[in-house]
PDB file of C-alpha atoms in Angstrom:
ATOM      1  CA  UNK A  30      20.344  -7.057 -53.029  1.00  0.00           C
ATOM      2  CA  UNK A  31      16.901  -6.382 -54.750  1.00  0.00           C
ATOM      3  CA  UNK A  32      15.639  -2.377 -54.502  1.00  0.00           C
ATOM      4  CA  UNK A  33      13.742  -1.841 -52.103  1.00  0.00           C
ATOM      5  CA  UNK A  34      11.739   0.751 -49.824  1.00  0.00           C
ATOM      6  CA  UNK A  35      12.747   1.525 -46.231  1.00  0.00           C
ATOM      7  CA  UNK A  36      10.340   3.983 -46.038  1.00  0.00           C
ATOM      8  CA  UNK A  37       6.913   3.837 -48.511  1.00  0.00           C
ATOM      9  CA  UNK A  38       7.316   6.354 -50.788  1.00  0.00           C
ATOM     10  CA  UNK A  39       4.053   8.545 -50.288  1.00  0.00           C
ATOM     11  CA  UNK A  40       3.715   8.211 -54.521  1.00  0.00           C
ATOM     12  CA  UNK A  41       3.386   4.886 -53.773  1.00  0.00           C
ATOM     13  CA  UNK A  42       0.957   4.583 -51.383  1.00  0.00           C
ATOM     14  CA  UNK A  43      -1.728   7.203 -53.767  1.00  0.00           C
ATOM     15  CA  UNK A  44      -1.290   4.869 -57.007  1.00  0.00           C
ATOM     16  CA  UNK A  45      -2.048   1.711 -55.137  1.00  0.00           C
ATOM     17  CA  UNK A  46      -4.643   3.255 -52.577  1.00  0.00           C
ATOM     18  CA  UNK A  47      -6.282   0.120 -52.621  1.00  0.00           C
ATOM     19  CA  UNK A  48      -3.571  -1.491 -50.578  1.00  0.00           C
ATOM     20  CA  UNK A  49      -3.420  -0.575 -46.792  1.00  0.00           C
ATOM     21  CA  UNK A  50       0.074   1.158 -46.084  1.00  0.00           C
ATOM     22  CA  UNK A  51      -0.388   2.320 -42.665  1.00  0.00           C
ATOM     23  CA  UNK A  52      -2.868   3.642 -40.218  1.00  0.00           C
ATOM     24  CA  UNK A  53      -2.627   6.818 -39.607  1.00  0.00           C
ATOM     25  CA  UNK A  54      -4.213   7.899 -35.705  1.00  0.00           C
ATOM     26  CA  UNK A  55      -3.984  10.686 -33.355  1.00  0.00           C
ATOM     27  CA  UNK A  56      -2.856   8.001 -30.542  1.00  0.00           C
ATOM     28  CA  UNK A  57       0.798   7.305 -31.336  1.00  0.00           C
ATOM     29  CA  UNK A  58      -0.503   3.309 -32.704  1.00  0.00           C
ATOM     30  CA  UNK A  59       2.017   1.795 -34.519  1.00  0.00           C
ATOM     31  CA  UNK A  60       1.551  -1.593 -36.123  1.00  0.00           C
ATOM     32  CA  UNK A  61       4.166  -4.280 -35.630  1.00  0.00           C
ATOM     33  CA  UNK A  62       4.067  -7.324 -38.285  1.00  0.00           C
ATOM     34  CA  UNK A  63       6.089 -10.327 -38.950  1.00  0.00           C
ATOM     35  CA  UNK A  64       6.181 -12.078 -41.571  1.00  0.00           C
ATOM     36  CA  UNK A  65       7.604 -15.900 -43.072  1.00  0.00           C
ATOM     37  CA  UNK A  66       6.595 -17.556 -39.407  1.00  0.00           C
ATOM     38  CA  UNK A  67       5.604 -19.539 -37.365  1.00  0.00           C
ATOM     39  CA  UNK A  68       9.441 -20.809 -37.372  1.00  0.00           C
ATOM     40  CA  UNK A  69      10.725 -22.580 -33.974  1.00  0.00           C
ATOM     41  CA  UNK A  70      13.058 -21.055 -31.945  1.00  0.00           C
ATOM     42  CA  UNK A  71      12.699 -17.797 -33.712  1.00  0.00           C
ATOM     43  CA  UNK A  72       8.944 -16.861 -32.828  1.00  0.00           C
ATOM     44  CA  UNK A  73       9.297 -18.000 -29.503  1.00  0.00           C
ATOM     45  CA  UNK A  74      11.695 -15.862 -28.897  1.00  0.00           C
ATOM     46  CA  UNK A  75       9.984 -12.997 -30.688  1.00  0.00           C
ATOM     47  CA  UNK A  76       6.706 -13.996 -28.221  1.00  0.00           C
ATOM     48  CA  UNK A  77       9.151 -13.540 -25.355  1.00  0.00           C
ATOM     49  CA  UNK A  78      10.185  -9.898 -26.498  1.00  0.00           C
ATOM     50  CA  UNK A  79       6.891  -8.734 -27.222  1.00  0.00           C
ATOM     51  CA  UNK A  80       5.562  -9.693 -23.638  1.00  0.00           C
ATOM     52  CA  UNK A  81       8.162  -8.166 -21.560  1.00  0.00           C
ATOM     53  CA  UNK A  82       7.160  -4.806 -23.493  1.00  0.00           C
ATOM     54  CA  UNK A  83       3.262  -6.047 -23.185  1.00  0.00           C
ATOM     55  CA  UNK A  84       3.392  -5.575 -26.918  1.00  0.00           C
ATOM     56  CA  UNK A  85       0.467  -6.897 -29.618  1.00  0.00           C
ATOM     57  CA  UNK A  86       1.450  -7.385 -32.949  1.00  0.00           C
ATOM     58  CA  UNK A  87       0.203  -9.202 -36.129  1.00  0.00           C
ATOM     59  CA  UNK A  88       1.860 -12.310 -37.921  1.00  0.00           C
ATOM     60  CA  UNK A  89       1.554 -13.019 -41.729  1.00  0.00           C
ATOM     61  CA  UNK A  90       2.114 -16.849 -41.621  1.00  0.00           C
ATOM     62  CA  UNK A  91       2.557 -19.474 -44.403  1.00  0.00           C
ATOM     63  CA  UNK A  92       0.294 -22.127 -44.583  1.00  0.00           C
ATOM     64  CA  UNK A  93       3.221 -24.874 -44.799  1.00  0.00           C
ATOM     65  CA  UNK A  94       4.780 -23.177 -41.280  1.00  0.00           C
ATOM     66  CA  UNK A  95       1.844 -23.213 -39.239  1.00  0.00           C
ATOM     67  CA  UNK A  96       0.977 -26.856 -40.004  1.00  0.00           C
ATOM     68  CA  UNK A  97       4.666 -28.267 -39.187  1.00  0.00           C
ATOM     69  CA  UNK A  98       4.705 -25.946 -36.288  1.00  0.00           C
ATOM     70  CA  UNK A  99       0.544 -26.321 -34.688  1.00  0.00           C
ATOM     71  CA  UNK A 100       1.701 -25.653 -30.991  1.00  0.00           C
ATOM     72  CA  UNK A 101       3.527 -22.668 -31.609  1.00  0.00           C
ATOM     73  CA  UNK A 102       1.103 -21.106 -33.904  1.00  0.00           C
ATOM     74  CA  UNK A 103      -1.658 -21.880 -31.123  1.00  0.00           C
ATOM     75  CA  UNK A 104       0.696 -19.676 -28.731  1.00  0.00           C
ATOM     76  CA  UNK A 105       0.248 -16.711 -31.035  1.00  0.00           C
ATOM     77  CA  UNK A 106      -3.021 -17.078 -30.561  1.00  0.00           C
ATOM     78  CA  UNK A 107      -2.776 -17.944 -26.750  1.00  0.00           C
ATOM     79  CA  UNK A 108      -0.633 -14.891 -26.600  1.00  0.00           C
ATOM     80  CA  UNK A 109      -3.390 -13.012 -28.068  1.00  0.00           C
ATOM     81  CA  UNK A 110      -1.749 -11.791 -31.845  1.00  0.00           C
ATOM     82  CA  UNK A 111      -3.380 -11.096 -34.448  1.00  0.00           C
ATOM     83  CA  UNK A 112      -2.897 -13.473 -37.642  1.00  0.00           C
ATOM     84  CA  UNK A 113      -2.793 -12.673 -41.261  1.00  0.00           C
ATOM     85  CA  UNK A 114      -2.606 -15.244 -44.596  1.00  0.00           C
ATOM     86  CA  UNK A 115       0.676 -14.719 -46.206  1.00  0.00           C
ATOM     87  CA  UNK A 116      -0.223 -17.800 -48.783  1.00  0.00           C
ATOM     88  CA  UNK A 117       0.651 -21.836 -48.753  1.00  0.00           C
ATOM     89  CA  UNK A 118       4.334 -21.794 -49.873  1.00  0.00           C
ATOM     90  CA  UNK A 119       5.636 -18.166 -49.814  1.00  0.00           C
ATOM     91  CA  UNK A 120       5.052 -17.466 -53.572  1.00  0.00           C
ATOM     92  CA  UNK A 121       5.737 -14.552 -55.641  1.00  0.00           C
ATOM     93  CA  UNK A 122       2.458 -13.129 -57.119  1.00  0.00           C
ATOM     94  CA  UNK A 123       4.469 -11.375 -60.306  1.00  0.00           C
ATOM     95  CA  UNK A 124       5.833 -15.013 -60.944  1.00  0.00           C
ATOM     96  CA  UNK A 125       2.658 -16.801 -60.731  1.00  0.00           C
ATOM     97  CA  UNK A 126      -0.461 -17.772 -62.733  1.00  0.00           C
ATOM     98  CA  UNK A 127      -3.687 -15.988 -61.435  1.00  0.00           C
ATOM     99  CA  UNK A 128      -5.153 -19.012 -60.715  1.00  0.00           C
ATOM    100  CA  UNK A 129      -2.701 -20.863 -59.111  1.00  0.00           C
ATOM    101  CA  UNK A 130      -1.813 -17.610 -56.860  1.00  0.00           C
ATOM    102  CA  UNK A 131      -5.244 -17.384 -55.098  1.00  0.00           C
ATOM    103  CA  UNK A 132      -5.760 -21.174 -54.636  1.00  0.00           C
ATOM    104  CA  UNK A 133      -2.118 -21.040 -52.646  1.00  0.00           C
ATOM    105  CA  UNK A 134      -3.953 -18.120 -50.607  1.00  0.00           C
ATOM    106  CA  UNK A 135      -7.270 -20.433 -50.444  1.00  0.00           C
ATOM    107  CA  UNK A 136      -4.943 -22.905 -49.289  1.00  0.00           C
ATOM    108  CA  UNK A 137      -3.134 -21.151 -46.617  1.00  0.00           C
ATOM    109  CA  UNK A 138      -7.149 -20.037 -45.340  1.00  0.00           C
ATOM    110  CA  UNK A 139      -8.148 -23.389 -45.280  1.00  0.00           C
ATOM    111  CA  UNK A 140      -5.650 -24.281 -42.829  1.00  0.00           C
ATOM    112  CA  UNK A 141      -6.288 -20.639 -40.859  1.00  0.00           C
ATOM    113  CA  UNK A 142      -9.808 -21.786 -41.125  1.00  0.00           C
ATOM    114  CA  UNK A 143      -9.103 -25.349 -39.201  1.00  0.00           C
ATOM    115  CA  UNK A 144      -7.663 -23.359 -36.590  1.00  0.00           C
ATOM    116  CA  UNK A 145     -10.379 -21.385 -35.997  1.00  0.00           C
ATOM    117  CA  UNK A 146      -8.343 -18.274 -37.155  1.00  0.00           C
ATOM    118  CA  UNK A 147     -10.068 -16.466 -39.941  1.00  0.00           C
ATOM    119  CA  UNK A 148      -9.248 -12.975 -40.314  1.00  0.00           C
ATOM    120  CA  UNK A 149      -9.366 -11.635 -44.028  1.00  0.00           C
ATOM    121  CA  UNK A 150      -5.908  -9.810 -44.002  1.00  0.00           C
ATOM    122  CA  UNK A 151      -3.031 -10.603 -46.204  1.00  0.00           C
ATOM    123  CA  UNK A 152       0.203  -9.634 -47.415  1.00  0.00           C
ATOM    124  CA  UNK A 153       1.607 -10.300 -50.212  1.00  0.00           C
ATOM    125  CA  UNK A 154       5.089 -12.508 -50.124  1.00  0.00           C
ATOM    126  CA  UNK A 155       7.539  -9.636 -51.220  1.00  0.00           C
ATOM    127  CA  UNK A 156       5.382  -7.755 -51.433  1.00  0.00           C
ATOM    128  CA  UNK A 157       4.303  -8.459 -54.978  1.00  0.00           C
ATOM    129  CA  UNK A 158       1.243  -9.193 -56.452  1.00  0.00           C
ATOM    130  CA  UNK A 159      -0.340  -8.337 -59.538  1.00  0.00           C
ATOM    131  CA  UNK A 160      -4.084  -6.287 -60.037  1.00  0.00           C
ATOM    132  CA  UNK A 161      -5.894  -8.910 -61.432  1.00  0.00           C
ATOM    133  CA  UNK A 162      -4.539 -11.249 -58.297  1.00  0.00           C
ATOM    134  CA  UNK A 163      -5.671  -8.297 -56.241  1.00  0.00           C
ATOM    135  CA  UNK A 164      -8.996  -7.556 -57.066  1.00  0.00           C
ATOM    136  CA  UNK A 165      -9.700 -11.303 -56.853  1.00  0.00           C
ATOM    137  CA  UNK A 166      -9.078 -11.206 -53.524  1.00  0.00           C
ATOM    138  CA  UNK A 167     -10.201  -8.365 -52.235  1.00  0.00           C
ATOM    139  CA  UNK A 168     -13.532  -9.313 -53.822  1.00  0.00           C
ATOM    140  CA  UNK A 169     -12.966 -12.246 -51.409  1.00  0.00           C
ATOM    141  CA  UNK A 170     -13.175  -9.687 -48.777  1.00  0.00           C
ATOM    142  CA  UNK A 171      -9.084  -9.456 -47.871  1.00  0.00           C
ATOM    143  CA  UNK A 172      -7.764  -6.379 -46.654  1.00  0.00           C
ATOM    144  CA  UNK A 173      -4.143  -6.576 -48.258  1.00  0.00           C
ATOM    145  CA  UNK A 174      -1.467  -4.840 -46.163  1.00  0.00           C
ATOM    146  CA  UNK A 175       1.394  -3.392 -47.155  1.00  0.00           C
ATOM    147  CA  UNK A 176       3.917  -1.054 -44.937  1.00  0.00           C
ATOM    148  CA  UNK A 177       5.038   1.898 -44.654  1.00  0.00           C
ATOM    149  CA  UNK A 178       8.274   1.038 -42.590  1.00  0.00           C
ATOM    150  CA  UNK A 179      10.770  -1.892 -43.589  1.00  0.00           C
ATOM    151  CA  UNK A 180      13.116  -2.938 -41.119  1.00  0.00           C
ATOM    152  CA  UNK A 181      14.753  -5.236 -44.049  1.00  0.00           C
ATOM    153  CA  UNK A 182      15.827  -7.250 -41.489  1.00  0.00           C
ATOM    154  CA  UNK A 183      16.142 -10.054 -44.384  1.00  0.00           C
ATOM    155  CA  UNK A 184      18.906  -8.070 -46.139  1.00  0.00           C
ATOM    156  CA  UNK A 185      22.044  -9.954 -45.078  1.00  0.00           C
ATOM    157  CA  UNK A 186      24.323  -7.206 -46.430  1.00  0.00           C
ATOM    158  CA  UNK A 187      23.292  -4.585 -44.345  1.00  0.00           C
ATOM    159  CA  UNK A 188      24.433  -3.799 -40.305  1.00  0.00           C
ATOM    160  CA  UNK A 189      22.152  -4.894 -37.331  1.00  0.00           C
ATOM    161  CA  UNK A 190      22.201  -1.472 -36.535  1.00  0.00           C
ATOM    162  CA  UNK A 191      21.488  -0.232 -39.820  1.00  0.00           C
ATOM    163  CA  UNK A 192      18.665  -2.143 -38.951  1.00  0.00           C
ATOM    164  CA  UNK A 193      17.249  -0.546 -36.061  1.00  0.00           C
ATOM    165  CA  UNK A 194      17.771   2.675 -37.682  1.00  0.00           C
ATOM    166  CA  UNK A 195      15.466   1.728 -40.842  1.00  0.00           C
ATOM    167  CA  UNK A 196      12.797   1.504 -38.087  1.00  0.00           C
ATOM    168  CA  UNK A 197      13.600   4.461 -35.153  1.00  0.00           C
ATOM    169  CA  UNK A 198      13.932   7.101 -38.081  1.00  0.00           C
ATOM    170  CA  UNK A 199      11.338   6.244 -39.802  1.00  0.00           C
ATOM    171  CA  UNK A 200       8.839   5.425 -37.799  1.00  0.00           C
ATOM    172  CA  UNK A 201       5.381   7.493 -37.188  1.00  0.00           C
ATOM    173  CA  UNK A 202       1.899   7.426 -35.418  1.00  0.00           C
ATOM    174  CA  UNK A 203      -0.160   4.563 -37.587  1.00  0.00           C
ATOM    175  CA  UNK A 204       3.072   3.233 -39.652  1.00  0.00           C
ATOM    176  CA  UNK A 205       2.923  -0.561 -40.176  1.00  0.00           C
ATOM    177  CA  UNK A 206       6.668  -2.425 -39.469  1.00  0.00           C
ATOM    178  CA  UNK A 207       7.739  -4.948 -40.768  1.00  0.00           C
ATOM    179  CA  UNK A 208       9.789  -7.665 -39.183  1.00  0.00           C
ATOM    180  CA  UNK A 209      10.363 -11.235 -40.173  1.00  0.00           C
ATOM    181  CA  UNK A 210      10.361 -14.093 -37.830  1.00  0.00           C
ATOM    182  CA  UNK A 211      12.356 -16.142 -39.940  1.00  0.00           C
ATOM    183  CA  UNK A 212      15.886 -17.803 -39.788  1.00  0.00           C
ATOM    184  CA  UNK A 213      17.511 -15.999 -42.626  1.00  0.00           C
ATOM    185  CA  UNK A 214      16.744 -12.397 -40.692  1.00  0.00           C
ATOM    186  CA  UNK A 215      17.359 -13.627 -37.308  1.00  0.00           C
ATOM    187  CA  UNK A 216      20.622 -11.839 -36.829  1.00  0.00           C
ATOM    188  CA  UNK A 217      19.549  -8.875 -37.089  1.00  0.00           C
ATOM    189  CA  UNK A 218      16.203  -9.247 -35.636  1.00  0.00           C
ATOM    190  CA  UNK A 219      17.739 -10.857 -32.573  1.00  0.00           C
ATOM    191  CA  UNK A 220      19.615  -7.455 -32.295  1.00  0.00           C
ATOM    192  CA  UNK A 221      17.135  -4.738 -33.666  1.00  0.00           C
ATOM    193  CA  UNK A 222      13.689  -5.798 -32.252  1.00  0.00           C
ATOM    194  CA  UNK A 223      14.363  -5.352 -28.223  1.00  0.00           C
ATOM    195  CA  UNK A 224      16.252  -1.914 -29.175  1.00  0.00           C
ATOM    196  CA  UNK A 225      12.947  -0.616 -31.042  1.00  0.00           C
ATOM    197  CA  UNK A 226      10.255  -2.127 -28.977  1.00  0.00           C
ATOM    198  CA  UNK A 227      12.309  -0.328 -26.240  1.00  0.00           C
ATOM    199  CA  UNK A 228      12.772   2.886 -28.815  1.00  0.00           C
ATOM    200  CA  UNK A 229       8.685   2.901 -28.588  1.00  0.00           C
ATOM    201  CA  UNK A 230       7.726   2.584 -25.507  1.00  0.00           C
ATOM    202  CA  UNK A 231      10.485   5.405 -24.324  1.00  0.00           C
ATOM    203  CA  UNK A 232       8.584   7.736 -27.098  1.00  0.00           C
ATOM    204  CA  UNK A 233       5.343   7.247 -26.130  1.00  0.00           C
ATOM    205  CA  UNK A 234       4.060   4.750 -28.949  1.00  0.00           C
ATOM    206  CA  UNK A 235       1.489   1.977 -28.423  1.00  0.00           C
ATOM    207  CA  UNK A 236       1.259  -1.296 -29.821  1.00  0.00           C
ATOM    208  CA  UNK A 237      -2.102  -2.265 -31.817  1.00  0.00           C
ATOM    209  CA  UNK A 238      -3.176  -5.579 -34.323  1.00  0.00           C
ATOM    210  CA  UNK A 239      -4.585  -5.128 -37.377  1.00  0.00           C
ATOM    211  CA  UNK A 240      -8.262  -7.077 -37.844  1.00  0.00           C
TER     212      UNK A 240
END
């Protein structure tokens, strides 16, 4: 499994300053985000979890999901979620040409656009995207978001529990989570997101969307 960050190494977050990593607040917000959806099956499901807990949260979707999946991306709407771009085709920024990386966003906006969802956040597919691709877009007026908790609910080597944990010891006023309504994390989604949306609520966090 690729290296990665459970927990956004404060370094980190000072050299690229320009990225939002959380949101920090005197209120106990936290930030739940998904990313990879709208997938059938899977989002509902998450929907159905985040109601019972009267939870908000914001979804990075691909372009490509939301148009084979219209009806259940309207329900995230319905349902009152935010929305984020999180490009066409779930490309990797350090792998791709400048030019072709922001028309993939442009082309995941366009369809936000048609459905009358426009708000100028994104993240970054792995979280990987180079400065020039960056400042292009952020001169577009995105906000690009980040996190400063990984569930890495995608990592198929490691323990729904160990899953849960990444989140519940982590996890402080303003951090932005990261979960992934997607098929490949399901497993442990399916286990860890009731246990920390109940983990929240018992510690006296609130549930906020990011504009």
């Amino acid at each position: 499994m690729s290296f990665y960050w459970v927990k956004t190494n404060s370094f980190i977050k000072r050299v690229f300053s320009k990225y939002c990593w959380d949101i920090p607040n005197n209120e106990k917000k936290i930030y739940l985000t998904f990313d990879d959806g709208p997938t059938p099956e899977i989002t509902d499901w998450v929907l159905s979890e985040l109601k019972k807990f009267d939870a908000k949260a914001t979804f990075f979707c691909i372009g490509k999901n939301i148009k084979a999946n219209l009806s259940l991306f309207e329900k995230l709407i319905t349902d009152g979620h935010s929305i984020g771009n999180h490009t066409m085709n779930h490309v990797n920024g350090w792998k791709s040409n400048n030019n072709d990386y922001i028309e993939n966003v442009k082309n995941c906006a366009a369809v936000l656009e048609k459905e009358k969802t426009c708000n100028l956040i994104f993240r970054p597919p792995y979280g990987k995207i180079k400065k020039a691709q960056s400042k292009i877009l952020r001169k577009l007026g995105y906000k690009i978001i980040m996190w400063d908790v990984l569930s890495a609910d995608f990592d198929q080597t490691i323990t729904p529990e160990k899953c849960l944990e990444n989140v519940t010891k982590n996890v402080k006023s303003g951090s932005v989570i990261v979960f992934h309504d997607s098929i490949k994390a399901s497993p442990n989604l399916k286990f860890a997101l009731p246990k920390t949306l109940h983990f929240l609520k018992e510690n006296g966090y609130t549930f906020d969307i990011i504009h």
